[in-house]
Structures are given as structure tokens and as C-alpha cells.
Amino acid sequence: MNRQALHELKQQISLLGYLQAHDWRPARSLSRGRWMGLCPLHQDRQPSFLVDPHKNLFYCYGCGRGGDVIRFVEHYHQVGFPQAIALLHQWRGLPPLLHEATGFYRMQLHRHSEAVAYLCQRGIHSPKLIEHMRIGYAPGGCLRGWLTQLGYPLQILRKAGLVTASGYDAYMHRIVFPLEGNLYGRSISATAPPHRFLPSAKGGLYLWEHVSRYPEVILVEGLFDYAVLWQAGFPNVTCALGTQLNTRQFCQLCDGMRTIYLAFDADANGSGQRATQALAHRLREQRLDVCTVELPQGHDPNSFFANGGDAGQFQALLETARS
């Protein structure tokens, strides 16, 4: 983008509006229409984040970061400059490329029996769940044609990560879950790497807007863990897409007083258990009530349910979780 186009983009997007849409709330007003609140970029105990709506600028007296809306997106989503521009274009209302890709993948799911069979194998069978998570399937070899037919240039598809440098669909034979500004693809083939994301940030906690109101939250590692718990009647579950939380995810967990149940994998090598203890310690430092759920050895929530576990048995694990 040239300098004029960047200037226009920043003029068209309100920094304060973007902040408020991402759960930032001002704590007090200052002179000349400015606002002060907790910083969304680090663990802030006292309001140190200054926003000037008239200049469309921010500055944090705690972590020392500041700038315009583009700089905020870079820090908040932990992305580079080009990805920040793409996120803001999408925010402004330009054609949502990932929305089109998600819709295409969702159409493919029930057209491919191998995809449905894989979901059943993983314990996922509820149509309501599939609709809730907007689960799709990438057969490969056809997304590029669909999107170019809709008018998206091949260069844009490559830049988004949906098409490889050689022009092939990046997601092939994968169950696809749409995320916030990203897509997760789980291979159903044993010969391909199991996990695939687009080259951008993984975003916040999965569907946090549905979960944040609950006084008790269950945190799991993966989307299949999330799926079986939600399907079993635990709507207060969310997913971190791994055991390492980014700054935004950690801030989301700490944005109110709640009890957090950590239900990470009970790995044979102990890695899931170590990650649980490390995160529990960090959360307790924020004065949150944290309980660790002890799954049977070698199991994660997905395999627990896929191998015959039920909601009552998992509820018993919650009730006996260690604090």
C-alpha cells in the first residue's frame, strides 16, 4: 500500500471503536476527550493505557508501547505489518476471504463420506455441534477454482495462505475449523502433517464471547477436545489451541473473577501435566481459582469421550479436580 492508502485506512477505522469491539473498556475520562484504562497488551493492574480518539493514537505508560491502530493490531494479534493491514481491511468490511473459504469447506463436509467417518471416529456426531463450530472439509483441488471464480486474484489467495506458491490448495484432506482470522485444518490422512494453520496469529481463546459470562470455565488444548465437551453438555468450555497461551488469551482468562478448570492432555511423557502446573501457577498469581482435572493416563478429553466416557463421568472428574 502507498502512503495515501495507509492514511485513508487509518482515517476510516476508529481506534477506540476497534478497542471496544475487542473487549477494552475505559476506566476513566481525561481532558480533551482522552480515555485511560487497563492495557490489553500486558498484565495491567492499574489503568495505564491512554487512548486519544481525536488523534487515533494510544500509549501505555506500563509497557511503553504506543502508536496508531495498525501498530495496535500488530501488538494485539502478534502479527507483522502486512497481516495487520489484512486484518484491518477485513474489519473495515472488504470482502471477507476467509468467510468465503469457510462457506465452501462447510458445503464439502457431507459430500465426502471419509470426512464424516473421521468425525464419528473422533466422537463427533451432533449436527448442532457441527453448525455451532462451523466445521467443514477441505478435499483439496477445488478451493482455488471456487475463489477465483468469485473474483479473488491468485496473488491474494497465496498471500492469505489458502493456496501454495505453486498454485495448489494449501488445505487437502483436512477437517477444517474456522478461527478468528485463521483456519485450523486437521489431516485425516496418516501421511500428512496432522496440524495446519494459515500464516497468521491464532487469535484469542476459542469462541470466548460464548464462554466469558460463565463463573466456571473449562480450558482444553485442542478443538476436538472442545467439540466433545460442548457436545456432552458443557457450554462453558474454551480452547487455547495448545498449552502455551498468548498474551491475549491469558488476559481473557484474567478479565474477571472465575474458577478455571484446566483439562489438558494426560501425556505419557508428562508434558501436558507440566504445562498444566505452569499455567495454574501463573493464573493463581492473578488471584484466580484454578483446578486441575486429572484425566486417565494417556487420554485427553477427546479420547476420553471417544472411548466411551460420558458427561456424568467427566462431571465427576471436575468435582474431584485438585485446586
PDB file of N, CA and C in Angstrom, residues 83-178:
ATOM      1  N   GLN A  83       0.092  -8.549   7.726  1.00  0.00           N
ATOM      2  CA  GLN A  83      -1.055  -9.252   8.303  1.00  0.00           C
ATOM      3  C   GLN A  83      -1.970  -8.277   9.049  1.00  0.00           C
ATOM      4  N   ALA A  84      -1.369  -7.277   9.694  1.00  0.00           N
ATOM      5  CA  ALA A  84      -2.179  -6.275  10.384  1.00  0.00           C
ATOM      6  C   ALA A  84      -3.047  -5.494   9.396  1.00  0.00           C
ATOM      7  N   ILE A  85      -2.457  -5.131   8.268  1.00  0.00           N
ATOM      8  CA  ILE A  85      -3.218  -4.429   7.224  1.00  0.00           C
ATOM      9  C   ILE A  85      -4.377  -5.307   6.733  1.00  0.00           C
ATOM     10  N   ALA A  86      -4.108  -6.598   6.522  1.00  0.00           N
ATOM     11  CA  ALA A  86      -5.156  -7.511   6.042  1.00  0.00           C
ATOM     12  C   ALA A  86      -6.283  -7.624   7.060  1.00  0.00           C
ATOM     13  N   LEU A  87      -5.937  -7.709   8.361  1.00  0.00           N
ATOM     14  CA  LEU A  87      -6.969  -7.789   9.397  1.00  0.00           C
ATOM     15  C   LEU A  87      -7.818  -6.526   9.436  1.00  0.00           C
ATOM     16  N   LEU A  88      -7.190  -5.379   9.254  1.00  0.00           N
ATOM     17  CA  LEU A  88      -7.942  -4.132   9.274  1.00  0.00           C
ATOM     18  C   LEU A  88      -8.822  -3.981   8.035  1.00  0.00           C
ATOM     19  N   HIS A  89      -8.340  -4.452   6.900  1.00  0.00           N
ATOM     20  CA  HIS A  89      -9.185  -4.446   5.699  1.00  0.00           C
ATOM     21  C   HIS A  89     -10.439  -5.280   5.947  1.00  0.00           C
ATOM     22  N   GLN A  90     -10.253  -6.442   6.540  1.00  0.00           N
ATOM     23  CA  GLN A  90     -11.394  -7.306   6.829  1.00  0.00           C
ATOM     24  C   GLN A  90     -12.320  -6.632   7.835  1.00  0.00           C
ATOM     25  N   TRP A  91     -11.722  -5.989   8.841  1.00  0.00           N
ATOM     26  CA  TRP A  91     -12.510  -5.287   9.852  1.00  0.00           C
ATOM     27  C   TRP A  91     -13.313  -4.147   9.226  1.00  0.00           C
ATOM     28  N   ARG A  92     -12.727  -3.477   8.254  1.00  0.00           N
ATOM     29  CA  ARG A  92     -13.395  -2.344   7.622  1.00  0.00           C
ATOM     30  C   ARG A  92     -14.577  -2.794   6.767  1.00  0.00           C
ATOM     31  N   GLY A  93     -14.588  -4.051   6.365  1.00  0.00           N
ATOM     32  CA  GLY A  93     -15.735  -4.544   5.619  1.00  0.00           C
ATOM     33  C   GLY A  93     -15.460  -4.920   4.185  1.00  0.00           C
ATOM     34  N   LEU A  94     -14.178  -5.044   3.807  1.00  0.00           N
ATOM     35  CA  LEU A  94     -13.880  -5.542   2.475  1.00  0.00           C
ATOM     36  C   LEU A  94     -14.284  -7.013   2.378  1.00  0.00           C
ATOM     37  N   PRO A  95     -14.420  -7.571   1.172  1.00  0.00           N
ATOM     38  CA  PRO A  95     -14.895  -8.950   1.025  1.00  0.00           C
ATOM     39  C   PRO A  95     -14.129  -9.925   1.925  1.00  0.00           C
ATOM     40  N   PRO A  96     -14.818 -10.597   2.841  1.00  0.00           N
ATOM     41  CA  PRO A  96     -14.149 -11.484   3.797  1.00  0.00           C
ATOM     42  C   PRO A  96     -13.750 -12.808   3.144  1.00  0.00           C
ATOM     43  N   LEU A  97     -12.495 -12.866   2.750  1.00  0.00           N
ATOM     44  CA  LEU A  97     -11.983 -14.038   2.046  1.00  0.00           C
ATOM     45  C   LEU A  97     -12.137 -15.318   2.875  1.00  0.00           C
ATOM     46  N   LEU A  98     -11.796 -15.250   4.155  1.00  0.00           N
ATOM     47  CA  LEU A  98     -11.894 -16.452   4.978  1.00  0.00           C
ATOM     48  C   LEU A  98     -13.341 -16.893   5.162  1.00  0.00           C
ATOM     49  N   HIS A  99     -14.258 -15.948   5.160  1.00  0.00           N
ATOM     50  CA  HIS A  99     -15.679 -16.307   5.242  1.00  0.00           C
ATOM     51  C   HIS A  99     -16.094 -17.122   4.016  1.00  0.00           C
ATOM     52  N   GLU A 100     -15.622 -16.716   2.847  1.00  0.00           N
ATOM     53  CA  GLU A 100     -15.943 -17.451   1.620  1.00  0.00           C
ATOM     54  C   GLU A 100     -15.322 -18.848   1.656  1.00  0.00           C
ATOM     55  N   ALA A 101     -14.057 -18.935   2.111  1.00  0.00           N
ATOM     56  CA  ALA A 101     -13.401 -20.242   2.186  1.00  0.00           C
ATOM     57  C   ALA A 101     -14.108 -21.152   3.177  1.00  0.00           C
ATOM     58  N   THR A 102     -14.496 -20.592   4.312  1.00  0.00           N
ATOM     59  CA  THR A 102     -15.206 -21.375   5.326  1.00  0.00           C
ATOM     60  C   THR A 102     -16.524 -21.910   4.773  1.00  0.00           C
ATOM     61  N   GLY A 103     -17.261 -21.049   4.078  1.00  0.00           N
ATOM     62  CA  GLY A 103     -18.533 -21.478   3.498  1.00  0.00           C
ATOM     63  C   GLY A 103     -18.341 -22.601   2.490  1.00  0.00           C
ATOM     64  N   PHE A 104     -17.293 -22.505   1.681  1.00  0.00           N
ATOM     65  CA  PHE A 104     -17.017 -23.560   0.708  1.00  0.00           C
ATOM     66  C   PHE A 104     -16.692 -24.876   1.399  1.00  0.00           C
ATOM     67  N   TYR A 105     -15.822 -24.821   2.424  1.00  0.00           N
ATOM     68  CA  TYR A 105     -15.452 -26.049   3.143  1.00  0.00           C
ATOM     69  C   TYR A 105     -16.662 -26.674   3.834  1.00  0.00           C
ATOM     70  N   ARG A 106     -17.544 -25.850   4.355  1.00  0.00           N
ATOM     71  CA  ARG A 106     -18.735 -26.396   5.024  1.00  0.00           C
ATOM     72  C   ARG A 106     -19.638 -27.133   4.039  1.00  0.00           C
ATOM     73  N   MET A 107     -19.715 -26.615   2.818  1.00  0.00           N
ATOM     74  CA  MET A 107     -20.521 -27.302   1.797  1.00  0.00           C
ATOM     75  C   MET A 107     -19.953 -28.677   1.468  1.00  0.00           C
ATOM     76  N   GLN A 108     -18.639 -28.835   1.607  1.00  0.00           N
ATOM     77  CA  GLN A 108     -17.998 -30.088   1.208  1.00  0.00           C
ATOM     78  C   GLN A 108     -18.142 -31.199   2.247  1.00  0.00           C
ATOM     79  N   LEU A 109     -18.392 -30.847   3.509  1.00  0.00           N
ATOM     80  CA  LEU A 109     -18.308 -31.833   4.586  1.00  0.00           C
ATOM     81  C   LEU A 109     -19.172 -33.059   4.326  1.00  0.00           C
ATOM     82  N   HIS A 110     -20.436 -32.869   4.091  1.00  0.00           N
ATOM     83  CA  HIS A 110     -21.343 -34.010   3.939  1.00  0.00           C
ATOM     84  C   HIS A 110     -21.354 -34.580   2.515  1.00  0.00           C
ATOM     85  N   ARG A 111     -20.523 -34.010   1.651  1.00  0.00           N
ATOM     86  CA  ARG A 111     -20.350 -34.583   0.315  1.00  0.00           C
ATOM     87  C   ARG A 111     -19.243 -35.632   0.288  1.00  0.00           C
ATOM     88  N   HIS A 112     -18.522 -35.758   1.393  1.00  0.00           N
ATOM     89  CA  HIS A 112     -17.373 -36.668   1.439  1.00  0.00           C
ATOM     90  C   HIS A 112     -17.515 -37.586   2.644  1.00  0.00           C
ATOM     91  N   SER A 113     -17.835 -38.830   2.380  1.00  0.00           N
ATOM     92  CA  SER A 113     -18.105 -39.785   3.460  1.00  0.00           C
ATOM     93  C   SER A 113     -16.892 -40.015   4.349  1.00  0.00           C
ATOM     94  N   GLU A 114     -15.678 -39.888   3.775  1.00  0.00           N
ATOM     95  CA  GLU A 114     -14.483 -40.119   4.585  1.00  0.00           C
ATOM     96  C   GLU A 114     -14.346 -39.052   5.673  1.00  0.00           C
ATOM     97  N   ALA A 115     -14.825 -37.826   5.383  1.00  0.00           N
ATOM     98  CA  ALA A 115     -14.761 -36.764   6.389  1.00  0.00           C
ATOM     99  C   ALA A 115     -15.743 -37.033   7.522  1.00  0.00           C
ATOM    100  N   VAL A 116     -16.961 -37.429   7.175  1.00  0.00           N
ATOM    101  CA  VAL A 116     -17.971 -37.739   8.195  1.00  0.00           C
ATOM    102  C   VAL A 116     -17.528 -38.927   9.039  1.00  0.00           C
ATOM    103  N   ALA A 117     -16.934 -39.920   8.391  1.00  0.00           N
ATOM    104  CA  ALA A 117     -16.453 -41.101   9.120  1.00  0.00           C
ATOM    105  C   ALA A 117     -15.348 -40.719  10.096  1.00  0.00           C
ATOM    106  N   TYR A 118     -14.470 -39.806   9.700  1.00  0.00           N
ATOM    107  CA  TYR A 118     -13.397 -39.385  10.589  1.00  0.00           C
ATOM    108  C   TYR A 118     -13.957 -38.677  11.815  1.00  0.00           C
ATOM    109  N   LEU A 119     -14.938 -37.799  11.602  1.00  0.00           N
ATOM    110  CA  LEU A 119     -15.551 -37.105  12.734  1.00  0.00           C
ATOM    111  C   LEU A 119     -16.191 -38.101  13.695  1.00  0.00           C
ATOM    112  N   CYS A 120     -16.889 -39.086  13.156  1.00  0.00           N
ATOM    113  CA  CYS A 120     -17.516 -40.109  14.011  1.00  0.00           C
ATOM    114  C   CYS A 120     -16.455 -40.877  14.803  1.00  0.00           C
ATOM    115  N   GLN A 121     -15.347 -41.149  14.152  1.00  0.00           N
ATOM    116  CA  GLN A 121     -14.244 -41.840  14.823  1.00  0.00           C
ATOM    117  C   GLN A 121     -13.715 -41.025  15.998  1.00  0.00           C
ATOM    118  N   ARG A 122     -13.752 -39.706  15.857  1.00  0.00           N
ATOM    119  CA  ARG A 122     -13.295 -38.821  16.928  1.00  0.00           C
ATOM    120  C   ARG A 122     -14.416 -38.484  17.919  1.00  0.00           C
ATOM    121  N   GLY A 123     -15.556 -39.137  17.792  1.00  0.00           N
ATOM    122  CA  GLY A 123     -16.658 -38.945  18.734  1.00  0.00           C
ATOM    123  C   GLY A 123     -17.545 -37.764  18.444  1.00  0.00           C
ATOM    124  N   ILE A 124     -17.457 -37.209  17.233  1.00  0.00           N
ATOM    125  CA  ILE A 124     -18.239 -36.026  16.865  1.00  0.00           C
ATOM    126  C   ILE A 124     -19.348 -36.446  15.904  1.00  0.00           C
ATOM    127  N   HIS A 125     -20.592 -36.225  16.325  1.00  0.00           N
ATOM    128  CA  HIS A 125     -21.717 -36.685  15.503  1.00  0.00           C
ATOM    129  C   HIS A 125     -22.919 -35.751  15.546  1.00  0.00           C
ATOM    130  N   SER A 126     -22.910 -34.767  16.433  1.00  0.00           N
ATOM    131  CA  SER A 126     -24.062 -33.902  16.601  1.00  0.00           C
ATOM    132  C   SER A 126     -24.150 -32.842  15.505  1.00  0.00           C
ATOM    133  N   PRO A 127     -25.260 -32.810  14.731  1.00  0.00           N
ATOM    134  CA  PRO A 127     -25.417 -31.737  13.736  1.00  0.00           C
ATOM    135  C   PRO A 127     -25.392 -30.350  14.369  1.00  0.00           C
ATOM    136  N   LYS A 128     -25.916 -30.253  15.599  1.00  0.00           N
ATOM    137  CA  LYS A 128     -25.916 -28.959  16.284  1.00  0.00           C
ATOM    138  C   LYS A 128     -24.489 -28.496  16.562  1.00  0.00           C
ATOM    139  N   LEU A 129     -23.624 -29.426  16.952  1.00  0.00           N
ATOM    140  CA  LEU A 129     -22.219 -29.092  17.194  1.00  0.00           C
ATOM    141  C   LEU A 129     -21.526 -28.668  15.903  1.00  0.00           C
ATOM    142  N   ILE A 130     -21.762 -29.403  14.826  1.00  0.00           N
ATOM    143  CA  ILE A 130     -21.129 -29.090  13.541  1.00  0.00           C
ATOM    144  C   ILE A 130     -21.532 -27.697  13.076  1.00  0.00           C
ATOM    145  N   GLU A 131     -22.789 -27.334  13.317  1.00  0.00           N
ATOM    146  CA  GLU A 131     -23.253 -25.993  12.972  1.00  0.00           C
ATOM    147  C   GLU A 131     -22.625 -24.956  13.900  1.00  0.00           C
ATOM    148  N   HIS A 132     -22.558 -25.267  15.197  1.00  0.00           N
ATOM    149  CA  HIS A 132     -22.005 -24.342  16.192  1.00  0.00           C
ATOM    150  C   HIS A 132     -20.546 -24.008  15.884  1.00  0.00           C
ATOM    151  N   MET A 133     -19.750 -25.031  15.535  1.00  0.00           N
ATOM    152  CA  MET A 133     -18.329 -24.822  15.267  1.00  0.00           C
ATOM    153  C   MET A 133     -18.041 -24.518  13.800  1.00  0.00           C
ATOM    154  N   ARG A 134     -19.071 -24.593  12.956  1.00  0.00           N
ATOM    155  CA  ARG A 134     -18.944 -24.341  11.513  1.00  0.00           C
ATOM    156  C   ARG A 134     -17.865 -25.241  10.893  1.00  0.00           C
ATOM    157  N   ILE A 135     -17.937 -26.506  11.240  1.00  0.00           N
ATOM    158  CA  ILE A 135     -16.932 -27.465  10.790  1.00  0.00           C
ATOM    159  C   ILE A 135     -17.098 -27.738   9.297  1.00  0.00           C
ATOM    160  N   GLY A 136     -15.984 -27.819   8.582  1.00  0.00           N
ATOM    161  CA  GLY A 136     -16.005 -28.109   7.154  1.00  0.00           C
ATOM    162  C   GLY A 136     -14.956 -29.139   6.793  1.00  0.00           C
ATOM    163  N   TYR A 137     -14.833 -29.354   5.496  1.00  0.00           N
ATOM    164  CA  TYR A 137     -13.846 -30.328   4.999  1.00  0.00           C
ATOM    165  C   TYR A 137     -13.190 -29.779   3.744  1.00  0.00           C
ATOM    166  N   ALA A 138     -11.872 -29.901   3.697  1.00  0.00           N
ATOM    167  CA  ALA A 138     -11.090 -29.466   2.530  1.00  0.00           C
ATOM    168  C   ALA A 138     -10.656 -30.699   1.754  1.00  0.00           C
ATOM    169  N   PRO A 139     -11.343 -31.038   0.664  1.00  0.00           N
ATOM    170  CA  PRO A 139     -10.928 -32.208  -0.110  1.00  0.00           C
ATOM    171  C   PRO A 139      -9.647 -31.952  -0.894  1.00  0.00           C
ATOM    172  N   GLY A 140      -9.389 -30.662  -1.209  1.00  0.00           N
ATOM    173  CA  GLY A 140      -8.204 -30.320  -1.996  1.00  0.00           C
ATOM    174  C   GLY A 140      -8.526 -30.287  -3.477  1.00  0.00           C
ATOM    175  N   GLY A 141      -7.866 -29.375  -4.187  1.00  0.00           N
ATOM    176  CA  GLY A 141      -8.001 -29.339  -5.641  1.00  0.00           C
ATOM    177  C   GLY A 141      -9.165 -28.537  -6.167  1.00  0.00           C
ATOM    178  N   CYS A 142      -9.956 -27.894  -5.281  1.00  0.00           N
ATOM    179  CA  CYS A 142     -11.133 -27.190  -5.800  1.00  0.00           C
ATOM    180  C   CYS A 142     -11.379 -25.815  -5.176  1.00  0.00           C
ATOM    181  N   LEU A 143     -10.739 -25.491  -4.055  1.00  0.00           N
ATOM    182  CA  LEU A 143     -10.976 -24.188  -3.433  1.00  0.00           C
ATOM    183  C   LEU A 143     -10.471 -23.060  -4.323  1.00  0.00           C
ATOM    184  N   ARG A 144      -9.287 -23.226  -4.903  1.00  0.00           N
ATOM    185  CA  ARG A 144      -8.724 -22.172  -5.755  1.00  0.00           C
ATOM    186  C   ARG A 144      -9.693 -21.810  -6.870  1.00  0.00           C
ATOM    187  N   GLY A 145     -10.247 -22.804  -7.553  1.00  0.00           N
ATOM    188  CA  GLY A 145     -11.181 -22.537  -8.642  1.00  0.00           C
ATOM    189  C   GLY A 145     -12.418 -21.803  -8.170  1.00  0.00           C
ATOM    190  N   TRP A 146     -12.931 -22.190  -6.994  1.00  0.00           N
ATOM    191  CA  TRP A 146     -14.126 -21.565  -6.445  1.00  0.00           C
ATOM    192  C   TRP A 146     -13.876 -20.082  -6.145  1.00  0.00           C
ATOM    193  N   LEU A 147     -12.762 -19.788  -5.483  1.00  0.00           N
ATOM    194  CA  LEU A 147     -12.499 -18.413  -5.078  1.00  0.00           C
ATOM    195  C   LEU A 147     -12.111 -17.523  -6.249  1.00  0.00           C
ATOM    196  N   THR A 148     -11.360 -18.052  -7.206  1.00  0.00           N
ATOM    197  CA  THR A 148     -11.031 -17.241  -8.381  1.00  0.00           C
ATOM    198  C   THR A 148     -12.284 -16.961  -9.208  1.00  0.00           C
ATOM    199  N   GLN A 149     -13.221 -17.898  -9.209  1.00  0.00           N
ATOM    200  CA  GLN A 149     -14.496 -17.683  -9.900  1.00  0.00           C
ATOM    201  C   GLN A 149     -15.279 -16.552  -9.243  1.00  0.00           C
ATOM    202  N   LEU A 150     -15.093 -16.393  -7.915  1.00  0.00           N
ATOM    203  CA  LEU A 150     -15.763 -15.308  -7.202  1.00  0.00           C
ATOM    204  C   LEU A 150     -15.051 -13.973  -7.382  1.00  0.00           C
ATOM    205  N   GLY A 151     -13.873 -13.994  -8.021  1.00  0.00           N
ATOM    206  CA  GLY A 151     -13.169 -12.753  -8.317  1.00  0.00           C
ATOM    207  C   GLY A 151     -11.937 -12.482  -7.491  1.00  0.00           C
ATOM    208  N   TYR A 152     -11.520 -13.433  -6.640  1.00  0.00           N
ATOM    209  CA  TYR A 152     -10.320 -13.232  -5.838  1.00  0.00           C
ATOM    210  C   TYR A 152      -9.080 -13.560  -6.680  1.00  0.00           C
ATOM    211  N   PRO A 153      -8.139 -12.628  -6.788  1.00  0.00           N
ATOM    212  CA  PRO A 153      -6.920 -12.890  -7.561  1.00  0.00           C
ATOM    213  C   PRO A 153      -6.070 -13.972  -6.890  1.00  0.00           C
ATOM    214  N   LEU A 154      -5.342 -14.723  -7.710  1.00  0.00           N
ATOM    215  CA  LEU A 154      -4.493 -15.793  -7.196  1.00  0.00           C
ATOM    216  C   LEU A 154      -3.456 -15.251  -6.219  1.00  0.00           C
ATOM    217  N   GLN A 155      -2.947 -14.060  -6.470  1.00  0.00           N
ATOM    218  CA  GLN A 155      -1.952 -13.467  -5.582  1.00  0.00           C
ATOM    219  C   GLN A 155      -2.510 -13.285  -4.170  1.00  0.00           C
ATOM    220  N   ILE A 156      -3.772 -12.886  -4.049  1.00  0.00           N
ATOM    221  CA  ILE A 156      -4.403 -12.701  -2.740  1.00  0.00           C
ATOM    222  C   ILE A 156      -4.561 -14.041  -2.034  1.00  0.00           C
ATOM    223  N   LEU A 157      -4.921 -15.079  -2.785  1.00  0.00           N
ATOM    224  CA  LEU A 157      -5.085 -16.408  -2.196  1.00  0.00           C
ATOM    225  C   LEU A 157      -3.751 -16.936  -1.678  1.00  0.00           C
ATOM    226  N   ARG A 158      -2.675 -16.676  -2.428  1.00  0.00           N
ATOM    227  CA  ARG A 158      -1.345 -17.093  -1.967  1.00  0.00           C
ATOM    228  C   ARG A 158      -0.954 -16.329  -0.705  1.00  0.00           C
ATOM    229  N   LYS A 159      -1.196 -15.030  -0.705  1.00  0.00           N
ATOM    230  CA  LYS A 159      -0.806 -14.216   0.441  1.00  0.00           C
ATOM    231  C   LYS A 159      -1.568 -14.636   1.694  1.00  0.00           C
ATOM    232  N   ALA A 160      -2.829 -15.020   1.537  1.00  0.00           N
ATOM    233  CA  ALA A 160      -3.628 -15.463   2.682  1.00  0.00           C
ATOM    234  C   ALA A 160      -3.207 -16.829   3.191  1.00  0.00           C
ATOM    235  N   GLY A 161      -2.502 -17.602   2.352  1.00  0.00           N
ATOM    236  CA  GLY A 161      -2.085 -18.935   2.745  1.00  0.00           C
ATOM    237  C   GLY A 161      -3.047 -20.030   2.356  1.00  0.00           C
ATOM    238  N   LEU A 162      -4.083 -19.687   1.588  1.00  0.00           N
ATOM    239  CA  LEU A 162      -5.056 -20.684   1.153  1.00  0.00           C
ATOM    240  C   LEU A 162      -4.564 -21.472  -0.047  1.00  0.00           C
ATOM    241  N   VAL A 163      -3.622 -20.892  -0.790  1.00  0.00           N
ATOM    242  CA  VAL A 163      -3.057 -21.528  -1.975  1.00  0.00           C
ATOM    243  C   VAL A 163      -1.537 -21.491  -1.841  1.00  0.00           C
ATOM    244  N   THR A 164      -0.878 -22.562  -2.229  1.00  0.00           N
ATOM    245  CA  THR A 164       0.574 -22.646  -2.118  1.00  0.00           C
ATOM    246  C   THR A 164       1.233 -21.804  -3.211  1.00  0.00           C
ATOM    247  N   ALA A 165       2.544 -21.626  -3.088  1.00  0.00           N
ATOM    248  CA  ALA A 165       3.301 -20.856  -4.077  1.00  0.00           C
ATOM    249  C   ALA A 165       3.188 -21.461  -5.467  1.00  0.00           C
ATOM    250  N   SER A 166       3.026 -22.791  -5.530  1.00  0.00           N
ATOM    251  CA  SER A 166       2.896 -23.463  -6.822  1.00  0.00           C
ATOM    252  C   SER A 166       1.459 -23.489  -7.328  1.00  0.00           C
ATOM    253  N   GLY A 167       0.519 -22.916  -6.560  1.00  0.00           N
ATOM    254  CA  GLY A 167      -0.847 -22.769  -7.046  1.00  0.00           C
ATOM    255  C   GLY A 167      -1.830 -23.838  -6.616  1.00  0.00           C
ATOM    256  N   TYR A 168      -1.443 -24.720  -5.704  1.00  0.00           N
ATOM    257  CA  TYR A 168      -2.344 -25.775  -5.235  1.00  0.00           C
ATOM    258  C   TYR A 168      -3.041 -25.364  -3.938  1.00  0.00           C
ATOM    259  N   ASP A 169      -4.190 -25.984  -3.681  1.00  0.00           N
ATOM    260  CA  ASP A 169      -4.874 -25.736  -2.412  1.00  0.00           C
ATOM    261  C   ASP A 169      -3.948 -26.108  -1.255  1.00  0.00           C
ATOM    262  N   ALA A 170      -3.843 -25.215  -0.273  1.00  0.00           N
ATOM    263  CA  ALA A 170      -2.975 -25.474   0.881  1.00  0.00           C
ATOM    264  C   ALA A 170      -3.582 -26.511   1.820  1.00  0.00           C
ATOM    265  N   TYR A 171      -4.906 -26.552   1.892  1.00  0.00           N
ATOM    266  CA  TYR A 171      -5.599 -27.499   2.767  1.00  0.00           C
ATOM    267  C   TYR A 171      -6.143 -28.641   1.907  1.00  0.00           C
ATOM    268  N   MET A 172      -5.637 -29.842   2.151  1.00  0.00           N
ATOM    269  CA  MET A 172      -6.078 -31.015   1.397  1.00  0.00           C
ATOM    270  C   MET A 172      -6.346 -32.165   2.360  1.00  0.00           C
ATOM    271  N   HIS A 173      -7.517 -32.794   2.207  1.00  0.00           N
ATOM    272  CA  HIS A 173      -7.914 -33.929   3.048  1.00  0.00           C
ATOM    273  C   HIS A 173      -7.827 -33.563   4.524  1.00  0.00           C
ATOM    274  N   ARG A 174      -8.436 -32.438   4.856  1.00  0.00           N
ATOM    275  CA  ARG A 174      -8.400 -31.951   6.233  1.00  0.00           C
ATOM    276  C   ARG A 174      -9.791 -31.520   6.712  1.00  0.00           C
ATOM    277  N   ILE A 175     -10.113 -31.892   7.962  1.00  0.00           N
ATOM    278  CA  ILE A 175     -11.254 -31.305   8.640  1.00  0.00           C
ATOM    279  C   ILE A 175     -10.869 -29.878   8.987  1.00  0.00           C
ATOM    280  N   VAL A 176     -11.753 -28.927   8.701  1.00  0.00           N
ATOM    281  CA  VAL A 176     -11.409 -27.508   8.843  1.00  0.00           C
ATOM    282  C   VAL A 176     -12.316 -26.855   9.882  1.00  0.00           C
ATOM    283  N   PHE A 177     -11.682 -26.127  10.796  1.00  0.00           N
ATOM    284  CA  PHE A 177     -12.384 -25.335  11.800  1.00  0.00           C
ATOM    285  C   PHE A 177     -12.034 -23.869  11.593  1.00  0.00           C
ATOM    286  N   PRO A 178     -13.011 -22.996  11.345  1.00  0.00           N
ATOM    287  CA  PRO A 178     -12.693 -21.563  11.244  1.00  0.00           C
ATOM    288  C   PRO A 178     -12.396 -20.975  12.616  1.00  0.00           C
TER     289      PRO A 178
END
